[in-house]
mmCIF file of C-alpha atoms and ligand atoms in Angstrom:
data_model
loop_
_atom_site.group_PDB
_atom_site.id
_atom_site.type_symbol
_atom_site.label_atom_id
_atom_site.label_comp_id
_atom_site.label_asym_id
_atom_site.label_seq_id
_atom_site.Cartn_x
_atom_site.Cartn_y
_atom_site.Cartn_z
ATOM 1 C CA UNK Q 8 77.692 111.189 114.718
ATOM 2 C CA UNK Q 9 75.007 110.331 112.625
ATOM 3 C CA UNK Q 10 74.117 107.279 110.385
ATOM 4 C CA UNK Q 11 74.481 109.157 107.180
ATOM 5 C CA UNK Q 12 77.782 111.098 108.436
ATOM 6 C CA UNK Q 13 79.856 107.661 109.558
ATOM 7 C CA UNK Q 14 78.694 106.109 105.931
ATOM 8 C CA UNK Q 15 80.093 109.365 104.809
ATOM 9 C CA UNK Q 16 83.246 109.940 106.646
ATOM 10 C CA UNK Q 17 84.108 106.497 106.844
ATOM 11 C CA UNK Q 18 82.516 104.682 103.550
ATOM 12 C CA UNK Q 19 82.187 106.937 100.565
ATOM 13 C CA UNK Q 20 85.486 106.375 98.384
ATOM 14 C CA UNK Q 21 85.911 107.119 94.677
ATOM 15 C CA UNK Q 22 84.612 103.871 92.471
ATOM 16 C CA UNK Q 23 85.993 105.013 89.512
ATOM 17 C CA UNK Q 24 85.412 101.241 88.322
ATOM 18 C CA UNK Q 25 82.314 100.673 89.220
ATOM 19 C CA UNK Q 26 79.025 103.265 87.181
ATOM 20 C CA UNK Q 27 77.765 104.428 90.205
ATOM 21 C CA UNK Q 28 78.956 103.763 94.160
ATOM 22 C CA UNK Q 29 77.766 104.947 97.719
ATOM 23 C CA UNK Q 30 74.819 107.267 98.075
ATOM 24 C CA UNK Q 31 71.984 106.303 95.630
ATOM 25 C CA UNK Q 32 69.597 103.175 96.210
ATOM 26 C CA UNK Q 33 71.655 101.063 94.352
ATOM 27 C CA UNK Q 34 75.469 100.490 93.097
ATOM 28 C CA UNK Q 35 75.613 100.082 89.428
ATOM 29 C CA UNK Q 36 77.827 97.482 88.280
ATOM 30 C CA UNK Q 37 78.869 97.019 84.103
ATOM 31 C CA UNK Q 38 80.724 93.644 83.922
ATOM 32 C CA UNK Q 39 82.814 93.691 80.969
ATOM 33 C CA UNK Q 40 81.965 91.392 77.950
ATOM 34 C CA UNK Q 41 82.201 87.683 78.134
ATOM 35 C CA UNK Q 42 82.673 87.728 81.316
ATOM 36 C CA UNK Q 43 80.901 85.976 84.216
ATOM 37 C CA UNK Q 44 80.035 88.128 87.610
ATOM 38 C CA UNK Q 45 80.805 86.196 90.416
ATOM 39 C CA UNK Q 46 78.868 86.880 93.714
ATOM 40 C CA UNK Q 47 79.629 85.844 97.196
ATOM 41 C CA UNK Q 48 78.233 86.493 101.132
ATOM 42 C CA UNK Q 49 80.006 85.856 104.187
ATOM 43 C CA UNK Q 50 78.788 87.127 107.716
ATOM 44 C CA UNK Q 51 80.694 87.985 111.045
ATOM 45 C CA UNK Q 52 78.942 87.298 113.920
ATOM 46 C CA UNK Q 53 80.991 89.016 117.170
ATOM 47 C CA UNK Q 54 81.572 86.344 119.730
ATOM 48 C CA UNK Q 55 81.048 83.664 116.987
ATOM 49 C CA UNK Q 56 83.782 84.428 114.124
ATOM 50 C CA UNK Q 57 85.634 86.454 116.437
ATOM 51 C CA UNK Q 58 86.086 87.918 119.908
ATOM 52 C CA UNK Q 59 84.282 91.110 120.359
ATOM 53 C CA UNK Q 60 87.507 92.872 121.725
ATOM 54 C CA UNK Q 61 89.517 92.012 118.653
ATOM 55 C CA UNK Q 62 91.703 94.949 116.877
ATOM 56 C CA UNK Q 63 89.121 96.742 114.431
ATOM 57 C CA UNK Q 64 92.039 96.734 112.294
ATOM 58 C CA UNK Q 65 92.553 93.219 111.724
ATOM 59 C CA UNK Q 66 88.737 92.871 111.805
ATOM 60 C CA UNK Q 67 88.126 94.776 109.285
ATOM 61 C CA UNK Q 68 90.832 92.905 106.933
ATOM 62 C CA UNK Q 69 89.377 89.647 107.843
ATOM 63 C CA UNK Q 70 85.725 90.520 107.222
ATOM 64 C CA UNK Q 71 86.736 91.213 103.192
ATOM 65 C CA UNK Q 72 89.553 88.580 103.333
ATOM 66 C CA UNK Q 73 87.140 85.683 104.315
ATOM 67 C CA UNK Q 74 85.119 87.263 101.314
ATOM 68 C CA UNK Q 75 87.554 87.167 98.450
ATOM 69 C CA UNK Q 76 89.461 84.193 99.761
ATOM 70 C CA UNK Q 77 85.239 82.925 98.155
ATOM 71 C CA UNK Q 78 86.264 84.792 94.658
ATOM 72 C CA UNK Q 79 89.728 82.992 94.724
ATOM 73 C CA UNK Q 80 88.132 79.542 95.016
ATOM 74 C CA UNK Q 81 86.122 80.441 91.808
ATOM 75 C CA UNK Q 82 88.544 82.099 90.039
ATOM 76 C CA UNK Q 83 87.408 85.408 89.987
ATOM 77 C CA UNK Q 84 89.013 88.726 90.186
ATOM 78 C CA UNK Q 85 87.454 91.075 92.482
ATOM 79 C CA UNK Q 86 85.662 94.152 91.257
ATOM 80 C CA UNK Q 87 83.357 95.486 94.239
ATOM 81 C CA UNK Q 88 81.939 94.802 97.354
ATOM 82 C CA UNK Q 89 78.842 96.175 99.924
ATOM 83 C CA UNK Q 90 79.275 96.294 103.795
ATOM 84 C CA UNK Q 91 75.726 95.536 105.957
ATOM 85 C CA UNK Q 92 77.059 96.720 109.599
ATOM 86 C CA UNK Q 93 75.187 96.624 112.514
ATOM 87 C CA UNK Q 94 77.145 98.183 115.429
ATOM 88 C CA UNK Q 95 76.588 98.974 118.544
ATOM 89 C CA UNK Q 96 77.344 102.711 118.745
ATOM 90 C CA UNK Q 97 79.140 105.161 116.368
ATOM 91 C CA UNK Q 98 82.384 104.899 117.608
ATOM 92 C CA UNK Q 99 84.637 106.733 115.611
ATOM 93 C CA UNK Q 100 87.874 105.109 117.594
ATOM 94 C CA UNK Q 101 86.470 102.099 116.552
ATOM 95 C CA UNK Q 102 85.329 102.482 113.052
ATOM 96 C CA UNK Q 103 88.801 104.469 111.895
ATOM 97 C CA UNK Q 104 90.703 101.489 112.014
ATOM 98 C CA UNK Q 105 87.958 98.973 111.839
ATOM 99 C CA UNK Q 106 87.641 101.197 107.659
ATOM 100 C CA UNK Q 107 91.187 101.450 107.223
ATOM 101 C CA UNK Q 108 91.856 97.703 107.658
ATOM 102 C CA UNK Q 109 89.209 96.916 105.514
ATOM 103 C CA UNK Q 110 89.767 99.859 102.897
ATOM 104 C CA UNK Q 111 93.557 98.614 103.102
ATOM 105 C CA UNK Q 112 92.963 95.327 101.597
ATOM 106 C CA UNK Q 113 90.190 96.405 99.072
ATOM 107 C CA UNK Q 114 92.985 98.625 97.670
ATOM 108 C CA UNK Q 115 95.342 95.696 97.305
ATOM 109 C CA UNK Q 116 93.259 93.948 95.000
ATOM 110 C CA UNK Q 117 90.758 96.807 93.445
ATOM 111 C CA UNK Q 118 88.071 96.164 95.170
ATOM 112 C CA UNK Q 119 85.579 99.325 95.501
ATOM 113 C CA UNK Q 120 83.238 99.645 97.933
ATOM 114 C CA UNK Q 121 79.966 100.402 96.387
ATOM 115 C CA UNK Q 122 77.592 100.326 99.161
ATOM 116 C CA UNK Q 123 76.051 98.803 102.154
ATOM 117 C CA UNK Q 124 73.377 99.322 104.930
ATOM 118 C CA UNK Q 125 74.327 100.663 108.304
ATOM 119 C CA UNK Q 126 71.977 99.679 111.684
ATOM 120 C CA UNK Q 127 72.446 99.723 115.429
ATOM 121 C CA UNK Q 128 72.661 96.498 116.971
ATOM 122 C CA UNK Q 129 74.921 93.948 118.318
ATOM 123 C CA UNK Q 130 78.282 93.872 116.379
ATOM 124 C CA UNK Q 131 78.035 91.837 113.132
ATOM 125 C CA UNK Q 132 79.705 92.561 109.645
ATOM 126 C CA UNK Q 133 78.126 91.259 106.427
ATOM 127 C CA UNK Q 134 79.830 91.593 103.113
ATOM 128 C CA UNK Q 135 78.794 91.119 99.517
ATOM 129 C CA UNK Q 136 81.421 90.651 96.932
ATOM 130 C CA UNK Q 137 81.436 90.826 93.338
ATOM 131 C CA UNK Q 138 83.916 89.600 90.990
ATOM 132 C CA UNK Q 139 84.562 88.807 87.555
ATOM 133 C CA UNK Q 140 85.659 85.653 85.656
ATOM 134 C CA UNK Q 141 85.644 84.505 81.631
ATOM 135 C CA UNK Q 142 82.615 82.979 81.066
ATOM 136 C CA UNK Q 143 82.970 78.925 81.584
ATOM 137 C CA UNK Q 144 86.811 79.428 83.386
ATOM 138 C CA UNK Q 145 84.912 79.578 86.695
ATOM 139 C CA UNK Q 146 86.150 77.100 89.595
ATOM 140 C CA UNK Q 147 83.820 74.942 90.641
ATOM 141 C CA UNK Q 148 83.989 71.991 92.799
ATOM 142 C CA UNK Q 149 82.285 69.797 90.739
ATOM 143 C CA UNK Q 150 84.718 68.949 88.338
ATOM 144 C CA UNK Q 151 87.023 67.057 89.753
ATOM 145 C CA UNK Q 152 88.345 63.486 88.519
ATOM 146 C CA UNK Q 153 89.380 60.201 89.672
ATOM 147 C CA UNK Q 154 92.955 60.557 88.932
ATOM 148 C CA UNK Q 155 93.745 63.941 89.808
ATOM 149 C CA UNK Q 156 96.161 65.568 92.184
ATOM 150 C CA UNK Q 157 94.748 67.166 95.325
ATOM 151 C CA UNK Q 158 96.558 70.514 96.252
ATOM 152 C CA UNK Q 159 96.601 72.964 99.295
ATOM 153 C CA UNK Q 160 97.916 76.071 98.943
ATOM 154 C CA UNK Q 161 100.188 78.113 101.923
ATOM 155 C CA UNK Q 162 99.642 76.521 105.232
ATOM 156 C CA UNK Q 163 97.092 75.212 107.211
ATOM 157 C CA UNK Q 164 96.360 74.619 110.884
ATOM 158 C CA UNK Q 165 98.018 77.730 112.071
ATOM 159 C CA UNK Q 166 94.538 80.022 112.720
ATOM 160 C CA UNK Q 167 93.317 77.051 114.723
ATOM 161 C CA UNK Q 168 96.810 76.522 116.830
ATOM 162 C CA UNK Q 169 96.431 80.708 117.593
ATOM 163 C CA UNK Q 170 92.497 80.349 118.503
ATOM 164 C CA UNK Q 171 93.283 77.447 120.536
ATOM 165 C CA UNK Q 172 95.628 79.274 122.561
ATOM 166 C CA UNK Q 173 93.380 82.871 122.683
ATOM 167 C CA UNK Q 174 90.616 80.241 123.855
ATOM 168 C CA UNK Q 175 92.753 78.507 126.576
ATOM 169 C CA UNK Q 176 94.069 82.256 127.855
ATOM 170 C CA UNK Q 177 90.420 83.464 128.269
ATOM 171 C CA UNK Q 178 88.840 79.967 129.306
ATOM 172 C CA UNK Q 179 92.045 78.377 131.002
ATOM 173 C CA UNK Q 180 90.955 75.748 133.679
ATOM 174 C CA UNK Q 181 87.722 75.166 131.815
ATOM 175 C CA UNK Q 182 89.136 74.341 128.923
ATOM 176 C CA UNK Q 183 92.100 72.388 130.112
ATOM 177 C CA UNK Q 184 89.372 70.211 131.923
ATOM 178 C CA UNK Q 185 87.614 69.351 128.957
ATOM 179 C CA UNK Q 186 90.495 68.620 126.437
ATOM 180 C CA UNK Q 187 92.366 65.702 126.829
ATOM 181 C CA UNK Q 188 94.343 65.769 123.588
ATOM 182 C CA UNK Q 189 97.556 67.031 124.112
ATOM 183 C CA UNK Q 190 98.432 70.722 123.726
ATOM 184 C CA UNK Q 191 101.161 72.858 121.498
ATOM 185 C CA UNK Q 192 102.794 75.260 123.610
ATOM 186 C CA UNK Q 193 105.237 77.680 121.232
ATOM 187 C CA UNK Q 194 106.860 80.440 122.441
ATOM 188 C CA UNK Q 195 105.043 83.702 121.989
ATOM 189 C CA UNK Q 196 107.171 84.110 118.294
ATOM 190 C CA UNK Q 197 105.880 81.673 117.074
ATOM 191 C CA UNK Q 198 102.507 82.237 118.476
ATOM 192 C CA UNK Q 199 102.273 85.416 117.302
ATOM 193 C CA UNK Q 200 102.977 84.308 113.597
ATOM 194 C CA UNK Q 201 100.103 82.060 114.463
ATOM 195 C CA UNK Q 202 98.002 84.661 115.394
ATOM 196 C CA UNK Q 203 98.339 86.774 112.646
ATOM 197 C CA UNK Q 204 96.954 83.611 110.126
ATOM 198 C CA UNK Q 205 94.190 84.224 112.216
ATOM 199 C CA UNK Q 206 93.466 87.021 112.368
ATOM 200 C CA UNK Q 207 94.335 88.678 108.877
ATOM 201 C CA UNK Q 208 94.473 85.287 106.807
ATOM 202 C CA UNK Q 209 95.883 86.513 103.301
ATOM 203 C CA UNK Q 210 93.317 85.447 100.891
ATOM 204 C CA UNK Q 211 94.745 83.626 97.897
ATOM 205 C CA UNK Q 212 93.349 85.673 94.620
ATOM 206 C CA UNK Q 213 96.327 85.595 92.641
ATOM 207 C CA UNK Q 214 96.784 81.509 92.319
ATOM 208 C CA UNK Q 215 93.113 81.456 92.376
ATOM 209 C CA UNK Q 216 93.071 83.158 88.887
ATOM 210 C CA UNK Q 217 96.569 81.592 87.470
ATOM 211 C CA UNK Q 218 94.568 78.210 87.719
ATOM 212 C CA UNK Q 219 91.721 78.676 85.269
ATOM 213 C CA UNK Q 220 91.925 76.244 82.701
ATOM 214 C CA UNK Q 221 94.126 74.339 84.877
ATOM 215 C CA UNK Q 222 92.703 72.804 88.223
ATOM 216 C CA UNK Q 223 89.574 71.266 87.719
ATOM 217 C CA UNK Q 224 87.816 71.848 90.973
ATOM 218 C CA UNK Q 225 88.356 74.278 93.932
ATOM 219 C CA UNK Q 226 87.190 75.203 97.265
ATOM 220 C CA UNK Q 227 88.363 77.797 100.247
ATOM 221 C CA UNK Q 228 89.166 76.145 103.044
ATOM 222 C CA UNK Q 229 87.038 77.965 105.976
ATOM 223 C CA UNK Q 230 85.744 75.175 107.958
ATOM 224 C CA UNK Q 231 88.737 72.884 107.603
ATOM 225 C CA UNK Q 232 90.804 70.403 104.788
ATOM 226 C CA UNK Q 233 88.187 67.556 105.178
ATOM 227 C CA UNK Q 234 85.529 69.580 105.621
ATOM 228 C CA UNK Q 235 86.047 71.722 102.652
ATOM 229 C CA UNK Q 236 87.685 68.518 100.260
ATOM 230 C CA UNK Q 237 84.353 66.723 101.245
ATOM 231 C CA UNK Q 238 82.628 69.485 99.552
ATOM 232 C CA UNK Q 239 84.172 69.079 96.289
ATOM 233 C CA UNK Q 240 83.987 65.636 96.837
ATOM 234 C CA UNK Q 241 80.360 65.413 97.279
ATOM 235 C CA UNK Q 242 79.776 67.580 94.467
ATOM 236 C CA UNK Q 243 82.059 65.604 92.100
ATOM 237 C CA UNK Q 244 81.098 62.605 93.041
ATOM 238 C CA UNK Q 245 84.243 60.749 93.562
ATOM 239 C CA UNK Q 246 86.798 60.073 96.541
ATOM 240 C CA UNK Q 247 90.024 60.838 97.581
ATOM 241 C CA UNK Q 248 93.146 59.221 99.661
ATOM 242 C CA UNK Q 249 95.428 61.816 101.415
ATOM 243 C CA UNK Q 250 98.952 60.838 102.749
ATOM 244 C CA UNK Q 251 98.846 62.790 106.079
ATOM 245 C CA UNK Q 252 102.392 62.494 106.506
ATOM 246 C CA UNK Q 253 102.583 65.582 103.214
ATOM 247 C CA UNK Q 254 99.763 67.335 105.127
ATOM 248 C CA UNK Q 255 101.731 66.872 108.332
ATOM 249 C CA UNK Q 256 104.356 69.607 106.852
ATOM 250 C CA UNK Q 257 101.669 72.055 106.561
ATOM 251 C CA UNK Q 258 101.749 74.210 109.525
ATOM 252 C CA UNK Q 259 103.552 77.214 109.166
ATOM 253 C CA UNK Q 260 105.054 76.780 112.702
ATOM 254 C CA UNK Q 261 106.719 73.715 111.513
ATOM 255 C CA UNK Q 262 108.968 76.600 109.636
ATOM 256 C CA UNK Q 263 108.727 79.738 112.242
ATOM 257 C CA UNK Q 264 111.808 78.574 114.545
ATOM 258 C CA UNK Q 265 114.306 75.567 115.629
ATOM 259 C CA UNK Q 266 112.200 75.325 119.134
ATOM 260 C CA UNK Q 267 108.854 74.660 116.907
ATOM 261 C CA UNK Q 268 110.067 72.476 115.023
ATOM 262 C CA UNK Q 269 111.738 70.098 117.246
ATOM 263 C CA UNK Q 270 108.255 70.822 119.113
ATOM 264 C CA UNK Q 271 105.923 69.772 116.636
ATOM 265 C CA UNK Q 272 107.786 67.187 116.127
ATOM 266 C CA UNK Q 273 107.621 64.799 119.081
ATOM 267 C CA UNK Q 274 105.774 62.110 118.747
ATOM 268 C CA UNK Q 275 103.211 63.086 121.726
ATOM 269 C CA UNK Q 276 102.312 66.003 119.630
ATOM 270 C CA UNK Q 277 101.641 64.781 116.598
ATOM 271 C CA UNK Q 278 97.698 64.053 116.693
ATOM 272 C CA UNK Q 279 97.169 67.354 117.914
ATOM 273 C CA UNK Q 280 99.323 68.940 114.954
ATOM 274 C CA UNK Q 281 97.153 66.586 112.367
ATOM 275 C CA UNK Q 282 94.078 67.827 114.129
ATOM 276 C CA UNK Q 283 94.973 71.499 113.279
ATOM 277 C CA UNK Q 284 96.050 70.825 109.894
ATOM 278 C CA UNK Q 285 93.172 68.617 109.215
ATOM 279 C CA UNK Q 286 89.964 70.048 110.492
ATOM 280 C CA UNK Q 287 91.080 73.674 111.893
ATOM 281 C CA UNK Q 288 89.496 75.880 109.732
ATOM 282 C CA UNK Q 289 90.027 79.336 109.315
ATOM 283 C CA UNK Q 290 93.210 78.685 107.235
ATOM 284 C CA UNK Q 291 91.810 80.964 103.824
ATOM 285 C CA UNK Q 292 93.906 78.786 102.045
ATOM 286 C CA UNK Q 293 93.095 76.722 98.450
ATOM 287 C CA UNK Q 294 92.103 72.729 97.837
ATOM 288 C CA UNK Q 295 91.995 71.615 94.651
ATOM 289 C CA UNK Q 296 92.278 69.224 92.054
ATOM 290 C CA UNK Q 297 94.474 69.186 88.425
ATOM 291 C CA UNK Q 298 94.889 66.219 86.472
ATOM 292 C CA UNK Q 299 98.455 64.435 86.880
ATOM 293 C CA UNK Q 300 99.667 66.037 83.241
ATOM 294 C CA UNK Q 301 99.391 69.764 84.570
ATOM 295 C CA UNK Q 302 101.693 69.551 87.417
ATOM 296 C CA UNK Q 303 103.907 71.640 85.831
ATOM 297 C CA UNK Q 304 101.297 74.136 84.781
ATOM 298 C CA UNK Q 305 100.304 74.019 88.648
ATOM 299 C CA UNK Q 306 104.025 74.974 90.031
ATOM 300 C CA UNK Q 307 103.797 77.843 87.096
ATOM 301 C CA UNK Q 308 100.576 79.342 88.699
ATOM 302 C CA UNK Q 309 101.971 78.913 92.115
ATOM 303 C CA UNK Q 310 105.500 80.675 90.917
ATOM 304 C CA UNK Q 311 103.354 83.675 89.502
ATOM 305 C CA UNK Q 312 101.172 84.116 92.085
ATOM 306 C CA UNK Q 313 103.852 84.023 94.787
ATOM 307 C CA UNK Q 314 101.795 81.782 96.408
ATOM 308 C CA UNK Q 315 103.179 77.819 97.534
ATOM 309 C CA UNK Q 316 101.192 75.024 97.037
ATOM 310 C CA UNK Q 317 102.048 70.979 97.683
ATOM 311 C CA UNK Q 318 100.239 67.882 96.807
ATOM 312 C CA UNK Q 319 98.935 66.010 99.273
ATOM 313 C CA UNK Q 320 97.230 63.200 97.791
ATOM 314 C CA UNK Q 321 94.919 62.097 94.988
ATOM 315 C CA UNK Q 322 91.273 61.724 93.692
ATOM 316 C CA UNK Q 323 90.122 58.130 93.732
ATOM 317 C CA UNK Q 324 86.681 56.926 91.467
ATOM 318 C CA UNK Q 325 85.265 55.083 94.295
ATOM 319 C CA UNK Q 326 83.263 57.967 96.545
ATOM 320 C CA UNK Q 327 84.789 58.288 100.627
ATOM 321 C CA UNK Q 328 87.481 59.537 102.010
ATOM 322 C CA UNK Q 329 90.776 57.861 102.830
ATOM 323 C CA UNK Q 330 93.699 58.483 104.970
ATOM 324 C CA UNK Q 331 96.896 57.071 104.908
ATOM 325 C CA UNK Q 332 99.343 57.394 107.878
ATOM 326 C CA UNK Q 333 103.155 58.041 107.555
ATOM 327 C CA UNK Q 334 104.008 54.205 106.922
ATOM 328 C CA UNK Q 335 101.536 54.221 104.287
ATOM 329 C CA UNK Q 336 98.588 52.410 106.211
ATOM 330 C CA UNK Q 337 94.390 53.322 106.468
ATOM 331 C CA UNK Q 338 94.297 55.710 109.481
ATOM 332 C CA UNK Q 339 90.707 56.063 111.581
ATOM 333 C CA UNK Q 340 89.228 59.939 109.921
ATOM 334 C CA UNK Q 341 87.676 60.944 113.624
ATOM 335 C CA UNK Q 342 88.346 64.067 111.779
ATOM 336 C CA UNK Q 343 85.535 66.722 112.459
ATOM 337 C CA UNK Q 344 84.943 69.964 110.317
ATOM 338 C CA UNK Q 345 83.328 72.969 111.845
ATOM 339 C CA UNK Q 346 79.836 72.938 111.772
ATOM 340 C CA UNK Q 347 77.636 75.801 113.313
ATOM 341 C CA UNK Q 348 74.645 73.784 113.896
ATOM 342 C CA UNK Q 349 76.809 70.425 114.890
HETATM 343 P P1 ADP I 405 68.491 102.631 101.880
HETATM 344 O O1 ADP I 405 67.646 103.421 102.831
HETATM 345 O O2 ADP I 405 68.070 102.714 100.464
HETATM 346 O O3 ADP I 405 68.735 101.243 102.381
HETATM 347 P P2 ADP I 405 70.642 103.822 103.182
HETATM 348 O O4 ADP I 405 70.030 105.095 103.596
HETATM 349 O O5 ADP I 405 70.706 102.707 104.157
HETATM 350 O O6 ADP I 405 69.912 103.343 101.865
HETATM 351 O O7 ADP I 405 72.120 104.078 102.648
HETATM 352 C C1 ADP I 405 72.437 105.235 101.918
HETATM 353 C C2 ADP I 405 73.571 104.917 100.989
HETATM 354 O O8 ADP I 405 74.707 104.583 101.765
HETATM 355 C C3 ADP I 405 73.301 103.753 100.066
HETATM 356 O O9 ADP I 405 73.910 104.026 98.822
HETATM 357 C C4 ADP I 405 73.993 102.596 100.722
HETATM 358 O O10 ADP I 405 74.442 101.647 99.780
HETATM 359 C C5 ADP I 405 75.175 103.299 101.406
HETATM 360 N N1 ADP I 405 75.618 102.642 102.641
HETATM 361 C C6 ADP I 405 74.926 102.424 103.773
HETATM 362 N N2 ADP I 405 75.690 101.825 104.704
HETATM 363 C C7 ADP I 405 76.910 101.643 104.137
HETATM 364 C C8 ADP I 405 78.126 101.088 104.584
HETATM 365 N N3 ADP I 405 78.285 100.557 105.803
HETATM 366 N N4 ADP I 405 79.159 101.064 103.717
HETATM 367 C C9 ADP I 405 79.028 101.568 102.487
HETATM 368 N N5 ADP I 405 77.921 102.133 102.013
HETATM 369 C C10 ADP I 405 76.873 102.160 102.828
HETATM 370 MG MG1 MG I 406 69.177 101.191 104.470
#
């Protein structure tokens, strides 16, 4: 099979939306008046982002998942999206699911592929998306105030628990060696439930879009809750205090079974648990910020979207980060984000 037959059987769809899709030099786009087109990039890297035996299936959901879960921090409903692939052979056993994953979420939220580039090389996914928002309703994470409620939505710390324990299964001894914090062992429900927040996180586009004019700052959270709160932190120029007893009750294995629970419960546990909650990453999951007298309007846009979101503490003037532990005292933050140049 040749380049221009897999972008055929495999990429050209109908893009009824879009002017003009697949097969000319560019995609035309026509965003509709008053609004704003929002543009975002995220790159896979295969053996960085994810293991190079993954299902194609899920891979393919994740690689536009990470994507929009970008246009749902902004606010933005998707329109389109281009796919740069560089893979290491034509494999059509490969690429059928790998498309249908990925062509099964675009359909969910109307997102048309419009084009792409297609190379040989070592297995790495880039996608472009496009989306659209009312001009000035945008997301940003600049705008949040001292006084405001921090929110997360869904759950976090799962994805991290689930790589944790793909890590430790391919690494074992090695890994053991080097970790002394102590570990979550779940039984392989619970795991699996895990797994899949890994590996085809759901990205949040509906409550992203019921907040305009509501929360006044947002972020994804990719590289982890601190990392990602920093950002809008930093870029608002204030601080925050979070109770990390409400963040605690974030992992979705907290809720999977009885055995989980009582298991993520013991005391031995529970710095590991805040570690995955805290700075996991991967989670595809909403921060952000909404002054005190839209809390209502937040549960609204969290009702509509289907989507649940908690507050877990509040935006301070003075700049830094603060944690407070379950009895209401300053906890240490030895707290690290994922950085890929750390
Ligand atoms: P160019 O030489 O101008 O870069 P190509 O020959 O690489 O264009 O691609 C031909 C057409 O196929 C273009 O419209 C491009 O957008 C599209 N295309 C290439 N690869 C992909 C892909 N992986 N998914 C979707 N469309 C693709
Ligand atoms: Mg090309």
């Amino acid at each position: 099979m040749g380049e221009f037959d897999l972008i055929q059987r495999f990429f050209t769809r109908p893009t009824p939306r879009a002017v003009l899709g697949v097969g000319d030099d560019c995609a035309l786009l026509q965003p509709r008046p008053g609004m704003h087109l929002a543009v975002s990039t995220d790159i896979l890297v295969s053996g960085r982002h994810f293991f190079p035996d993954v299902d194609p299936r899920t891979l393919g959901h994740k690689a536009l998942a990470v994507n929009l879960s970008d246009l749902a921090a902004c606010g933005a409903t998707p329109i389109a999206f281009t796919l740069a692939l560089s893979l290491p052979n034509a494999d059509p056993a490969w690429l059928e699911p790998f498309s249908q994953g990925l062509l099964a979420l675009a359909d969910t939220h109307g997102c048309e592929l419009i084009g792409g580039d297609t190379t040989q090389g070592p297995l790495n996914i880039c996608i472009t998306v496009f989306g659209e928002v009312p001009a000035g309703l945008a997301l940003l994470r600049s705008g949040a105030k001292a006084g405001d409620d921090i929110y997360v939505s869904g759950t976090l710390g799962d994805a991290n628990l689930a790589l944790t324990h793909l890590l430790r299964a391919r690494q074992g001894a090695n890994l053991e060696a080097s970790s002394a914090a102590a570990f979550i062992t779940l039984p392989p429900e619970d795991l699996a439930l895990a797994r899949t927040r890994l590996e085809q996180p759901t990205p949040r586009v509906a409550l992203g879009t019921a907040l305009r004019g509501i929360a006044t700052a947002a972020a994804d959270i990719s590289d982890g809750l601190l990392g990602d709160l920093g950002h809008i932190l930093e870029r608002s120029g204030v601080g925050a205090t979070l109770d990390t007893a409400r963040a605690f009750g974030c992992m979705a294995a907290h809720h999977s079974s009885e055995h989980a629970a009582a298991q993520l419960a013991t005391e031995a546990l529970r710095p590991a648990v805040l570690r995955h909650v805290l700075s996991g990453g991967d989670d595809y999951e909403l921060v952000f910020t909404a002054p005190a007298c839209q809390a209502d309007a937040v549960q609204a846009a969290a009702r509509a979207s289907q989507t649940s979101v908690r507050c877990i503490g509040k935006i301070d003037a003075a700049t830094g980060l603060r944690l407070l532990d379950r009895d209401g005292r300053w906890m240490r933050n030895d707290f690290q984000s994922f950085d890929h140049f750390a």
